[in-house]
Coordinates of C-alpha atoms and ligand atoms in Angstrom, one line a residue:
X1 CA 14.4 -75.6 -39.4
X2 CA 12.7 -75.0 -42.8
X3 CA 15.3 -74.9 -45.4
X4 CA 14.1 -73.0 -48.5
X5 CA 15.3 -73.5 -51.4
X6 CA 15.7 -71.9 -54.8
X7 CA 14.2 -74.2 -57.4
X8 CA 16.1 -73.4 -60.2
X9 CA 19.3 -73.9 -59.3
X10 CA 19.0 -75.4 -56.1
X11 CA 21.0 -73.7 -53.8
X12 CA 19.4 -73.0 -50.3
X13 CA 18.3 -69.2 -49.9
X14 CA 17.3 -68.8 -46.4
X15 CA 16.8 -71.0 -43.3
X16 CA 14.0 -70.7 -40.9
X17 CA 12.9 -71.4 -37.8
X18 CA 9.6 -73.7 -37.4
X19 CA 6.7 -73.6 -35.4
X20 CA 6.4 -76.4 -33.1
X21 CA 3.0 -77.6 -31.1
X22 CA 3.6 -75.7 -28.8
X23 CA 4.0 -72.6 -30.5
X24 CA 0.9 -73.2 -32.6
X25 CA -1.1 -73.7 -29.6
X26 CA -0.3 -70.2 -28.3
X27 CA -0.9 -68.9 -31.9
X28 CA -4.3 -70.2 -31.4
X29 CA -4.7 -69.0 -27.6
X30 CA -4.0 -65.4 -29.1
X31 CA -6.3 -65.3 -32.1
X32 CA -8.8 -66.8 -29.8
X33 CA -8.3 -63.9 -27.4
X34 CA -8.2 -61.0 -30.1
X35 CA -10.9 -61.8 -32.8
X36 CA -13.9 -60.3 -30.9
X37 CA -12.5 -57.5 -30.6
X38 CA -11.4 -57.6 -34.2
X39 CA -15.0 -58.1 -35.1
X40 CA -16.2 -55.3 -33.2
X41 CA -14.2 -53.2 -35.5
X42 CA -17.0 -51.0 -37.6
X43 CA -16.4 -53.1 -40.9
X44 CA -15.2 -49.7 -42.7
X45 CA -11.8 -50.3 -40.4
X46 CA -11.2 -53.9 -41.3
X47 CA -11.6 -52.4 -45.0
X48 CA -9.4 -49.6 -44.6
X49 CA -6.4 -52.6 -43.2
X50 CA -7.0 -54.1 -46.4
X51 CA -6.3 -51.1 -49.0
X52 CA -3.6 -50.4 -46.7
X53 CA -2.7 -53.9 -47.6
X54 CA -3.1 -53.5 -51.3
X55 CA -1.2 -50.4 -51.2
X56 CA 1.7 -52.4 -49.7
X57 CA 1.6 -54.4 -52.2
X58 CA 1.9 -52.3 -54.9
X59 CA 4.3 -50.3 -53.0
X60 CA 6.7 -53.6 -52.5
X61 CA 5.7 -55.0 -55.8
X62 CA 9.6 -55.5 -57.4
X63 CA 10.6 -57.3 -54.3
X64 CA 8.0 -59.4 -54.0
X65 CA 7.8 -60.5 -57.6
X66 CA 11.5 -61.0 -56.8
X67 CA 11.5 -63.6 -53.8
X68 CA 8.3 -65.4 -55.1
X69 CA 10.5 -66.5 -58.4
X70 CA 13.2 -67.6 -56.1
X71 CA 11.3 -69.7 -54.0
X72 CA 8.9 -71.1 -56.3
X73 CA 11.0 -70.4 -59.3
X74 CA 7.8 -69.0 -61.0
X75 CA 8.9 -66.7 -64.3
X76 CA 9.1 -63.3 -63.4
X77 CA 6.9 -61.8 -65.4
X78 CA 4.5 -64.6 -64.5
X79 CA 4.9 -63.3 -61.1
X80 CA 4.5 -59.7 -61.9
X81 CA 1.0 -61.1 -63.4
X82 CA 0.2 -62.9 -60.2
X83 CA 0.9 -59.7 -58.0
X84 CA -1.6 -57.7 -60.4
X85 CA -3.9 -59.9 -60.6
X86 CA -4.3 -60.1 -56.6
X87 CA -5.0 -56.2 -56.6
X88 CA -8.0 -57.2 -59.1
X89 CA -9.3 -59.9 -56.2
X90 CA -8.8 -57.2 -53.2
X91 CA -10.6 -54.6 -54.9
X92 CA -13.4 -56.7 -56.2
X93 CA -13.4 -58.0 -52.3
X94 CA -13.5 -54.4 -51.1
X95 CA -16.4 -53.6 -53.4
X96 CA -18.4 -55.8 -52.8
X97 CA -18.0 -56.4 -48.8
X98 CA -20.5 -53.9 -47.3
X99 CA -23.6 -55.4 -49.2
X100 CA -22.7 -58.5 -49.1
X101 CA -22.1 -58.8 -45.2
X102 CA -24.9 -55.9 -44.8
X103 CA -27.9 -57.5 -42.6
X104 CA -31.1 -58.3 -44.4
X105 CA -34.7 -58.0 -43.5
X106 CA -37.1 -60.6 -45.3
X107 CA -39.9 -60.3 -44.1
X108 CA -41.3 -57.3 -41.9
X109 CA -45.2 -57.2 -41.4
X110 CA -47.5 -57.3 -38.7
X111 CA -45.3 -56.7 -36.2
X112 CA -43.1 -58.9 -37.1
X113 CA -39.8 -58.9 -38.7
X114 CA -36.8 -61.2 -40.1
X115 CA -33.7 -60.2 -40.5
X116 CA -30.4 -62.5 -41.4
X117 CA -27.0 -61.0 -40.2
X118 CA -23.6 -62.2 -40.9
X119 CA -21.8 -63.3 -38.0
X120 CA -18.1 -64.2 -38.3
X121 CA -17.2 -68.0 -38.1
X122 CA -14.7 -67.0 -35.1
X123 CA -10.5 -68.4 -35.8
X124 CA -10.1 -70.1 -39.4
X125 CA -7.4 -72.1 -40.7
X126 CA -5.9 -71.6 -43.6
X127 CA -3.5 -73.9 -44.7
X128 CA -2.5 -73.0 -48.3
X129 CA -0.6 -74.2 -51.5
X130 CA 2.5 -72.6 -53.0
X131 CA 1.2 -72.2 -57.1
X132 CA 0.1 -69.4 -56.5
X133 CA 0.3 -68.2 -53.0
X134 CA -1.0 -64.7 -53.7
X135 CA -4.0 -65.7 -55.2
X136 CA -5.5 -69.0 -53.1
X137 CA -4.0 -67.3 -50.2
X138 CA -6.1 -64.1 -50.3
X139 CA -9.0 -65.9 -51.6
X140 CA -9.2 -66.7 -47.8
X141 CA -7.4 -64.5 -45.8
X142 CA -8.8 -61.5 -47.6
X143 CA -12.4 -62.1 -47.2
X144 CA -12.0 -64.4 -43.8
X145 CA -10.8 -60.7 -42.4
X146 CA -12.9 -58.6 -43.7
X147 CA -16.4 -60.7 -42.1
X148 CA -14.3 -59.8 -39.1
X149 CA -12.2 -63.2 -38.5
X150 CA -9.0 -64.0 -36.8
X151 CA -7.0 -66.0 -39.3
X152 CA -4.3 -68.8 -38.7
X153 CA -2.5 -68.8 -41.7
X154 CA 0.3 -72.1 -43.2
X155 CA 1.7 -71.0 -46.2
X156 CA 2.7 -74.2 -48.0
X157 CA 6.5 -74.7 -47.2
X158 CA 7.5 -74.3 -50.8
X159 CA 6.0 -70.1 -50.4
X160 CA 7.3 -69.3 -47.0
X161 CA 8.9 -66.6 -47.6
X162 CA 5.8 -65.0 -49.6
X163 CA 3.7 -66.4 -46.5
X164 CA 6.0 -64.3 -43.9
X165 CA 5.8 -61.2 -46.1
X166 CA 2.5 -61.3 -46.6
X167 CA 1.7 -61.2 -42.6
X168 CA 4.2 -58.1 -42.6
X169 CA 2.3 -56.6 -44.9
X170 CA -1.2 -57.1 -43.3
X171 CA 0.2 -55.9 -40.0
X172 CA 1.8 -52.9 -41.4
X173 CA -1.8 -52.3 -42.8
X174 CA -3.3 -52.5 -39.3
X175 CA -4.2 -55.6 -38.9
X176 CA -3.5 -56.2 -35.5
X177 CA -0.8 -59.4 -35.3
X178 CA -2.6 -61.7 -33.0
X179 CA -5.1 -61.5 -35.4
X180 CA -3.2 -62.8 -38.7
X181 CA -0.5 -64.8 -37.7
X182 CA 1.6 -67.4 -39.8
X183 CA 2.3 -70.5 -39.0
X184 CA 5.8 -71.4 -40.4
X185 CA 6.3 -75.3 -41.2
X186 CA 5.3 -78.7 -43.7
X187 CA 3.2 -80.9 -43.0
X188 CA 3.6 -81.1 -39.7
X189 CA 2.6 -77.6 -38.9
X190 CA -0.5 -78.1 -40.5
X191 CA -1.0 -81.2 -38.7
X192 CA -0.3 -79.0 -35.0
X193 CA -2.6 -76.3 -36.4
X194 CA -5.5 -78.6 -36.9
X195 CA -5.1 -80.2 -33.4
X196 CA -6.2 -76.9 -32.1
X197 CA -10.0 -75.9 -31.7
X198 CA -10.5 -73.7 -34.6
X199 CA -13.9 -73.1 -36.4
X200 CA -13.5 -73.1 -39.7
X201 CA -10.4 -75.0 -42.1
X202 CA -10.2 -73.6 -45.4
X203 CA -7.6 -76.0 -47.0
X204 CA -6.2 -75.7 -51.0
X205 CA -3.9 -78.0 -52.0
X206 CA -3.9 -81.8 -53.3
X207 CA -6.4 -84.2 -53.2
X208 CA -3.8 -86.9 -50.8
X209 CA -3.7 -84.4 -48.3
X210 CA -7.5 -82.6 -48.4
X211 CA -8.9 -86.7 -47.7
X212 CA -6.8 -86.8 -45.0
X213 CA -7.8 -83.3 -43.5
X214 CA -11.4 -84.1 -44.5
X215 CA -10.9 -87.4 -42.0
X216 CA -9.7 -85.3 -39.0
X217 CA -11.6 -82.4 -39.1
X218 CA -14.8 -84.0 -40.5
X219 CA -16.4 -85.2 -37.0
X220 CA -15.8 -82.0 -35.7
X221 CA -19.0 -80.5 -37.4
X222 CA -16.9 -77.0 -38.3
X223 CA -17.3 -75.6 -42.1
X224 CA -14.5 -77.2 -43.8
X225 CA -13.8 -76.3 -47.3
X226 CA -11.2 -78.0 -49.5
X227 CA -9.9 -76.8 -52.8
X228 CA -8.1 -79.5 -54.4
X229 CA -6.7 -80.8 -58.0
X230 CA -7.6 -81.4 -61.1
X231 CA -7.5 -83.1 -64.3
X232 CA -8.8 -80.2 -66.5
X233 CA -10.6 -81.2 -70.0
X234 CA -10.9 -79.0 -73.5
X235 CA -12.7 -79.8 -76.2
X236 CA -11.5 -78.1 -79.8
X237 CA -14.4 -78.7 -82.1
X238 CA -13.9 -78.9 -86.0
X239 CA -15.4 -75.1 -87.1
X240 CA -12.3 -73.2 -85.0
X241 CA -9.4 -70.9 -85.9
X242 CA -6.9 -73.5 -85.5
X243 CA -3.9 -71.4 -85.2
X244 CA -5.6 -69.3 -82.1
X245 CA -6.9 -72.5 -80.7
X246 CA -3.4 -74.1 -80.4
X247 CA -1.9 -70.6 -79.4
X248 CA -5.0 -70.4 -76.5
X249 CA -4.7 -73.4 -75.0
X250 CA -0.9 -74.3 -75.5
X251 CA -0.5 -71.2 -72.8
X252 CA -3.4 -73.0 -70.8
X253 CA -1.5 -76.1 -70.5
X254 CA 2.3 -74.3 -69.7
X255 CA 1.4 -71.1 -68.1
X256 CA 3.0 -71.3 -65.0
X257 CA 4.9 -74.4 -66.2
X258 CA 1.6 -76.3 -65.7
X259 CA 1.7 -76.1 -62.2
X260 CA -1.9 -74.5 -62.2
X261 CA -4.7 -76.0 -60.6
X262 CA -7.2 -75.2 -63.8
X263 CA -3.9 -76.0 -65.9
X264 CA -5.2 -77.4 -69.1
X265 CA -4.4 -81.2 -68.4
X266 CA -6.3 -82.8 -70.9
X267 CA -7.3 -81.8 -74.4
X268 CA -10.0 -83.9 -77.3
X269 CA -9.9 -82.8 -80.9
X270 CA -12.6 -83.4 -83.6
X271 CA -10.7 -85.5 -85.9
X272 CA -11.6 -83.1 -88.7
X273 CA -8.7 -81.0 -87.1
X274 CA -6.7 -82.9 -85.2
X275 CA -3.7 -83.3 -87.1
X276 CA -3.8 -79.6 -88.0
X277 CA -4.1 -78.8 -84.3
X278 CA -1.6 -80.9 -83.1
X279 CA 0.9 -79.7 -85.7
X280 CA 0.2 -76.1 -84.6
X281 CA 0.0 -76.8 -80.7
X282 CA 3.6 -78.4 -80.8
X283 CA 4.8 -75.4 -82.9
X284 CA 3.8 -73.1 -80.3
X285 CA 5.1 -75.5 -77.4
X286 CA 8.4 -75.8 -79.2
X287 CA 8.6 -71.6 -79.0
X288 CA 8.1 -71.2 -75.7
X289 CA 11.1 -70.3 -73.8
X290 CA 12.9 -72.4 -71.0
X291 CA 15.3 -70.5 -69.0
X292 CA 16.5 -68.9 -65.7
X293 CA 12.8 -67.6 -63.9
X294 CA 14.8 -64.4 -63.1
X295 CA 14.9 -63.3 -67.1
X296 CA 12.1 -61.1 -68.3
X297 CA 11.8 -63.4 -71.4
X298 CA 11.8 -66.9 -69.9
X299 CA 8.0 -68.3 -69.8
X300 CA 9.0 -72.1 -69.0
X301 CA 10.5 -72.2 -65.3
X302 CA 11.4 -74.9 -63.0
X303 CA 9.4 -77.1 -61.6
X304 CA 9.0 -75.7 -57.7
X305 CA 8.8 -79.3 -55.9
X306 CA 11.5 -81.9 -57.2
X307 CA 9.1 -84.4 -56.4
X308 CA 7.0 -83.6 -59.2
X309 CA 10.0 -84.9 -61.8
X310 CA 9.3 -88.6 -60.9
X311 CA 5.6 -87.8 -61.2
X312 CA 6.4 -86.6 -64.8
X313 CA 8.8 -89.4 -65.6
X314 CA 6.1 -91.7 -64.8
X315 CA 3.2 -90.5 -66.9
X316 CA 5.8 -90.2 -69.9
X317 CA 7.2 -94.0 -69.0
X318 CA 3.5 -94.9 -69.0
X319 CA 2.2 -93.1 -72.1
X320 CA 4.7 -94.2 -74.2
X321 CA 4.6 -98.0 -72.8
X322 CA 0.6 -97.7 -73.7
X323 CA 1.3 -96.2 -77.4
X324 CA 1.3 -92.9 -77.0
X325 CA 3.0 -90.7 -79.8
X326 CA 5.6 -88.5 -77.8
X327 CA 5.9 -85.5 -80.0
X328 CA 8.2 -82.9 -78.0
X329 CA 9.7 -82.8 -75.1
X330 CA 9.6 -85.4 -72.5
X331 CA 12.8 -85.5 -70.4
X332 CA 13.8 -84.0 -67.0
X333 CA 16.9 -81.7 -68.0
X334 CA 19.9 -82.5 -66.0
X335 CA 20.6 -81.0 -62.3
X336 CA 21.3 -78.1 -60.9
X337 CA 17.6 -77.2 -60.3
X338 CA 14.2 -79.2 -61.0
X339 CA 13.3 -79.0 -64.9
X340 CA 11.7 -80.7 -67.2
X341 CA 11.0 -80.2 -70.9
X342 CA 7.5 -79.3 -71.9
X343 CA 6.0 -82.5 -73.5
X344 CA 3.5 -83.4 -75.7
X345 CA 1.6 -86.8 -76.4
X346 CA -0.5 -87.6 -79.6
X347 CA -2.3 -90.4 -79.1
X348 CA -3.4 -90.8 -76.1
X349 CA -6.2 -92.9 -74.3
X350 CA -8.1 -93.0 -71.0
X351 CA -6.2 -96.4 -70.1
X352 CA -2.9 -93.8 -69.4
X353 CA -2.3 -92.1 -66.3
X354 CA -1.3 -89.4 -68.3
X355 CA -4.8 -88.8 -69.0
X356 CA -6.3 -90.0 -65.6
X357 CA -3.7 -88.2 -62.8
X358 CA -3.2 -85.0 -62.1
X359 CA 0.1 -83.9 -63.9
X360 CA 0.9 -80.4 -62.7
X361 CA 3.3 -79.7 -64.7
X362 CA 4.4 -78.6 -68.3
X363 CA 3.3 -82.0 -70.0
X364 CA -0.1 -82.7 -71.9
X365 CA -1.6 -85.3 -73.9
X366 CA -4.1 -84.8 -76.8
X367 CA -6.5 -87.3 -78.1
X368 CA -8.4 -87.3 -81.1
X369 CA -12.5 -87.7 -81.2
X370 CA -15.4 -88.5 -83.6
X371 CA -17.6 -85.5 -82.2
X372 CA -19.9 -84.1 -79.7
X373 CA -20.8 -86.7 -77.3
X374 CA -17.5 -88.6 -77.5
X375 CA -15.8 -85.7 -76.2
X376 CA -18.5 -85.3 -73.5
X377 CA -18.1 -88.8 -72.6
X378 CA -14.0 -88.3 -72.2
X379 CA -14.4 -85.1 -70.3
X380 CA -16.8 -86.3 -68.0
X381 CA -14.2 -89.8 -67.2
X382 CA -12.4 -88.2 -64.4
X383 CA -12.5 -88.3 -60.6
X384 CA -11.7 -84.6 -60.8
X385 CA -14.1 -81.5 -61.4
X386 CA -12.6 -78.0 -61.4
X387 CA -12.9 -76.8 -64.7
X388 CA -13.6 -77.3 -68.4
X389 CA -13.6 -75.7 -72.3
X390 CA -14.9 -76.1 -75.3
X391 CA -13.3 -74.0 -78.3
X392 CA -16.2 -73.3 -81.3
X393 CA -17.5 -70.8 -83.2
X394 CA -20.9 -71.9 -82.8
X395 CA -22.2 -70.2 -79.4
X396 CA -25.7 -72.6 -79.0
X397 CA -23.5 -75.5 -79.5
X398 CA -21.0 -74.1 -76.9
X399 CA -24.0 -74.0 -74.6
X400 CA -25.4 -76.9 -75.0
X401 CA -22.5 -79.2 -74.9
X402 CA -21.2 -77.2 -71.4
X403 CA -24.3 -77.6 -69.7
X404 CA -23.7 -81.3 -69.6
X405 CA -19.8 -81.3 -67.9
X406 CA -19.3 -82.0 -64.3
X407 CA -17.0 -78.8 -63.5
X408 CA -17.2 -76.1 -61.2
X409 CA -16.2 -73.8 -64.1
X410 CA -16.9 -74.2 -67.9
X411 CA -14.9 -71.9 -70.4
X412 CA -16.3 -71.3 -73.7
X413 CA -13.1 -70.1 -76.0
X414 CA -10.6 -69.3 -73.5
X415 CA -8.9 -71.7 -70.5
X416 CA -7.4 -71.4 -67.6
X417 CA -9.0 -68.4 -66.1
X418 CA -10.1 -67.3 -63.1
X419 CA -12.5 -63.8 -62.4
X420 CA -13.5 -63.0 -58.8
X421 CA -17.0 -62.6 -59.5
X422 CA -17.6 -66.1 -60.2
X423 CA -17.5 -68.8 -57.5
X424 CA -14.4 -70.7 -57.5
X425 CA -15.4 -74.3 -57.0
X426 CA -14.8 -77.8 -57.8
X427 CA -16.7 -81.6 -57.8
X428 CA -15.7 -84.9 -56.6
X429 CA -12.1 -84.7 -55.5
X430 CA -11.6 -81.5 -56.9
X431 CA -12.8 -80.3 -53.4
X432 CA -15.8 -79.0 -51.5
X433 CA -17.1 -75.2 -50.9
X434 CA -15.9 -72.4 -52.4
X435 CA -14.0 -69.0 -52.8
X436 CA -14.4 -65.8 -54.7
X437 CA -17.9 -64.1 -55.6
X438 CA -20.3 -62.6 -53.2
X439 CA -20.6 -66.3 -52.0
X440 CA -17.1 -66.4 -51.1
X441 CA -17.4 -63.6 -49.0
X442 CA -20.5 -64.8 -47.4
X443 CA -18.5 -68.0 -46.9
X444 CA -16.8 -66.8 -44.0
X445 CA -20.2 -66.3 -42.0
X446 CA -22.5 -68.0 -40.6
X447 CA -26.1 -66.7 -41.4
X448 CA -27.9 -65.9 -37.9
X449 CA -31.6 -65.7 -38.2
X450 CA -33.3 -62.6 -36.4
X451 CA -37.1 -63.2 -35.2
X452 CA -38.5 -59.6 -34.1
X453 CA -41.6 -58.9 -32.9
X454 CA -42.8 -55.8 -31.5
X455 CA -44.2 -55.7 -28.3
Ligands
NAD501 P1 -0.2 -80.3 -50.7 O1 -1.5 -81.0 -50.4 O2 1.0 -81.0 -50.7 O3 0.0 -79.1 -49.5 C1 -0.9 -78.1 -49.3 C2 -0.7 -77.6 -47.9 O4 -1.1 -78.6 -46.9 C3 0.7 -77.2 -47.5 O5 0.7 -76.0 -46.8 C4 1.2 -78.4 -46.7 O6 2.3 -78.0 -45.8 C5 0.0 -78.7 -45.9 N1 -0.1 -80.1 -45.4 C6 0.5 -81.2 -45.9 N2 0.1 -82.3 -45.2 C7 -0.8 -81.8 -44.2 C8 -1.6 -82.5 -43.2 N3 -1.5 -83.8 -43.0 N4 -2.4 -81.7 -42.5 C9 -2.5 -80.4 -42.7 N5 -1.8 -79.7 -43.6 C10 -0.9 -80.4 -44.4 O7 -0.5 -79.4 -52.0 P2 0.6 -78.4 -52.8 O8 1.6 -79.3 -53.4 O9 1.0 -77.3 -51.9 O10 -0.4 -77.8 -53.9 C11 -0.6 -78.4 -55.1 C12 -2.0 -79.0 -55.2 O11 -3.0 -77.9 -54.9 C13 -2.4 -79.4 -56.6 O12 -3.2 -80.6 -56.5 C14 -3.3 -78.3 -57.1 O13 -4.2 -78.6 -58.1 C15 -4.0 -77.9 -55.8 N6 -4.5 -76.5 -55.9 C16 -5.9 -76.3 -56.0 C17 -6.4 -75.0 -56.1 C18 -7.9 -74.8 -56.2 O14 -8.2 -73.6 -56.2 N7 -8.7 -75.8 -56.4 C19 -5.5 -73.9 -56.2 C20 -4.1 -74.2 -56.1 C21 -3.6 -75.4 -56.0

């Protein structure tokens, strides 16, 4: 049984039953079975299940916003925002579908022509986080259905609900239900569902458990693609508006009470600035409100996985034990429910975990810098990759001091954003592949090369 339980104050909101090996095996038998005939579908059908889809969405939007914040104890109107947002992704996916997964001649001369079509990868895996299950969910499932796959879908345990609605909603769309099926369970059922002959895992979650999966599914010689933490950098040069600055990326670093994977984790301020940023940042901090996820005016929640508290504890333990200035925040708040105060550290180095591990969660450290290539230098000391800011007013500078980060995304005066136009990637063990973009359509095919010639 899968207890789920309701963040915020604790209490268990629904029990349910697990898969076992078994049961994921004859998941798998029946996705098997149905996805050619799935892909046989004229691709205008499959697209037609997903507005249906979207429409469901928008039809069921209160309730779902509803159990979302009691699972994950997101803020409501931060889950409002995430349901939104996920009609943006479907719509850009159902735009852009039919020439992206249209066949292409190259070459065609002399008799001879090349064409590349886009053949489905067959059964995929998707074994997802719970940050933001709408959005990394359907970053795969979306697109993975539409190129005409069958899709084997883990919700992380922490969204199940969400996870269970979502596959109601996707059937009531027409999608037929061996073909999206949900696999209910931790660890474990993720475990079952990679023991079974799939063609393709498409994995987002933390770097621990992507190394693992990397290890068991890597001899198999199936496209794998893992989209893991991160330990996000900005860089708030000395010619900014201060004020907007600290109001940008103080939502950067709390949005979602820092449980974002581009979360701003990590932030370097010309020293021209820095105390008048830092003053300004912790103003804004300290306004931000920390309350019951159900209230239309709380923007601080919970933190979904108690686990995470110790995490927390840890880096503030660690910080302040290294010298670190601890100017709000910085304590778990007593039980019921899984809180902790948003925190921020002045003073800050690179020998602090705080600066070094992935927080995820509503805490943040800033350190001070002499200019440009300093802040390069810090922003490029991570194991992680996913994304990274500058704030300036000076757009050449902006463009030259990006093009040298390691990151799969670089933001020049904003943070934390994600468009699905542009691939969704990350370096080192902020993952492999990719979602989102035409390329995270074609992701979910495998080019098959056509040589014609003509009798
Ligand atoms: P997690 O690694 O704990 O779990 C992710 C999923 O893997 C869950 O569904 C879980 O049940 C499953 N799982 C656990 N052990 C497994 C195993 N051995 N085999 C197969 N499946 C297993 O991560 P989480 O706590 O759900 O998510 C938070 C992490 O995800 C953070 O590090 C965050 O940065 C990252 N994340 C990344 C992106 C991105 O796009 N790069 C997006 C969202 C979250």
């Amino acid at each position: 049984m899968l207890r789920v339980i309701n963040p915020a104050n604790g209490t268990a909101i629904a029990e349910l039953a697990t898969d076992t090996a078994q049961s994921v095996a004859a998941k798998y038998r029946t996705a098997r079975a149905a996805r050619s005939a799935w892909a046989q579908r004229p691709l205008a059908h499959r697209l037609a299940c997903i507005r249906r889809f979207r429409d469901g969405v928008v039809g069921h939007h209160e309730r779902l916003a509803a159990i979302l914040t009691s699972e994950v104890g997101k803020p409501i109107r931060q889950s409002h925002n995430e349901l939104n947002g996920l009609l943006g992704r479907i719509d850009f996916f159902l735009g852009a579908a039919a020439d992206t997964l249209a066949p292409r001649t190259v070459f065609d001369a002399d008799g001879v022509r090349e064409r590349i079509s886009h053949e489905p990868l067959g059964v995929v895996a998707n074994i997802s986080a719970w940050n933001y299950p709408y959005f990394v969910g359907a970053n795969v499932f979306v697109p993975a259905l539409i190129a005409g796959n069958a899709v084997l879908y883990k919700p992380s345990e922490y969204a199940m609900l969400t996870g269970l609605e979502i596959g109601n909603l996707l059937h009531a769309a027409g999608v037929p239900q061996d073909v999206f099926q949900v696999i209910v369970g931790a660890g474990e059922a993720g475990v079952a569902l990679l023991a079974q002959p799939v063609d393709a895992v498409f994995f987002t979650g933390s770097y621990a458990t992507g190394a693992k999966i990397a290890q068991t599914v890597g001899p198999r010689m199936i496209r794998l693609q893992l989209e893991l933490g991160g330990k996000d950098p900005t860089y708030v040069c000395e010619d900014v508006d201060v004020a907007a600055a600290a109001a940008s990326l103080a939502d950067g670093a709390m949005y979602n009470t820092g449980q974002s994977c581009c979360s701003v984790e990590r932030i370097y301020v010309h020293e021209q600035v820095h105390d008048a940023f830092v003053d300004a940042f912790v103003k804004e901090v300290q306004g931000f409100r920390i309350g019951d996820p159900t209230d239309e005016s709380s923007y601080i929640g919970p933190l979904t996985r108690a686990a995470q508290l110790d995490v927390l504890q840890a880096q503030v333990a660690d910080a302040v034990a290294k010298g670190a200035r601890l100017l709000t925040g910085g304590r778990r708040l007593d039980p019921p429910g899984h809180w902790f105060e948003p925190t921020v550290f002045s003073h800050v180095d690179h020998t602090m975990s705080l600066m070094r591990e992935e927080s995820f969660g509503p805490i943040i450290g800033i350190q001070k810098v002499a200019g440009d290539d300093e802040a390069v230098r810090l922003m490029n000391d991570t194991e992680y990759g996913l994304t990274a800011g500058l704030y300036t007013k000076d757009a050449a500078r902006a463009e030259r001091i990006l093009a040298r980060i390691d990151a799969g995304s670089v933001y020049w005066n904003c943070c934390d954003r994600v468009s699905p136009r542009l691939p969704w990637s990350g370096l080192k063990h902020s993952g492999i592949g990719l979602t989102l973009s035409t390329y995270g359509i074609e992701t979910f095919t495998r080019p098959k090369a056509w040589h014609l010639r003509s009798p």
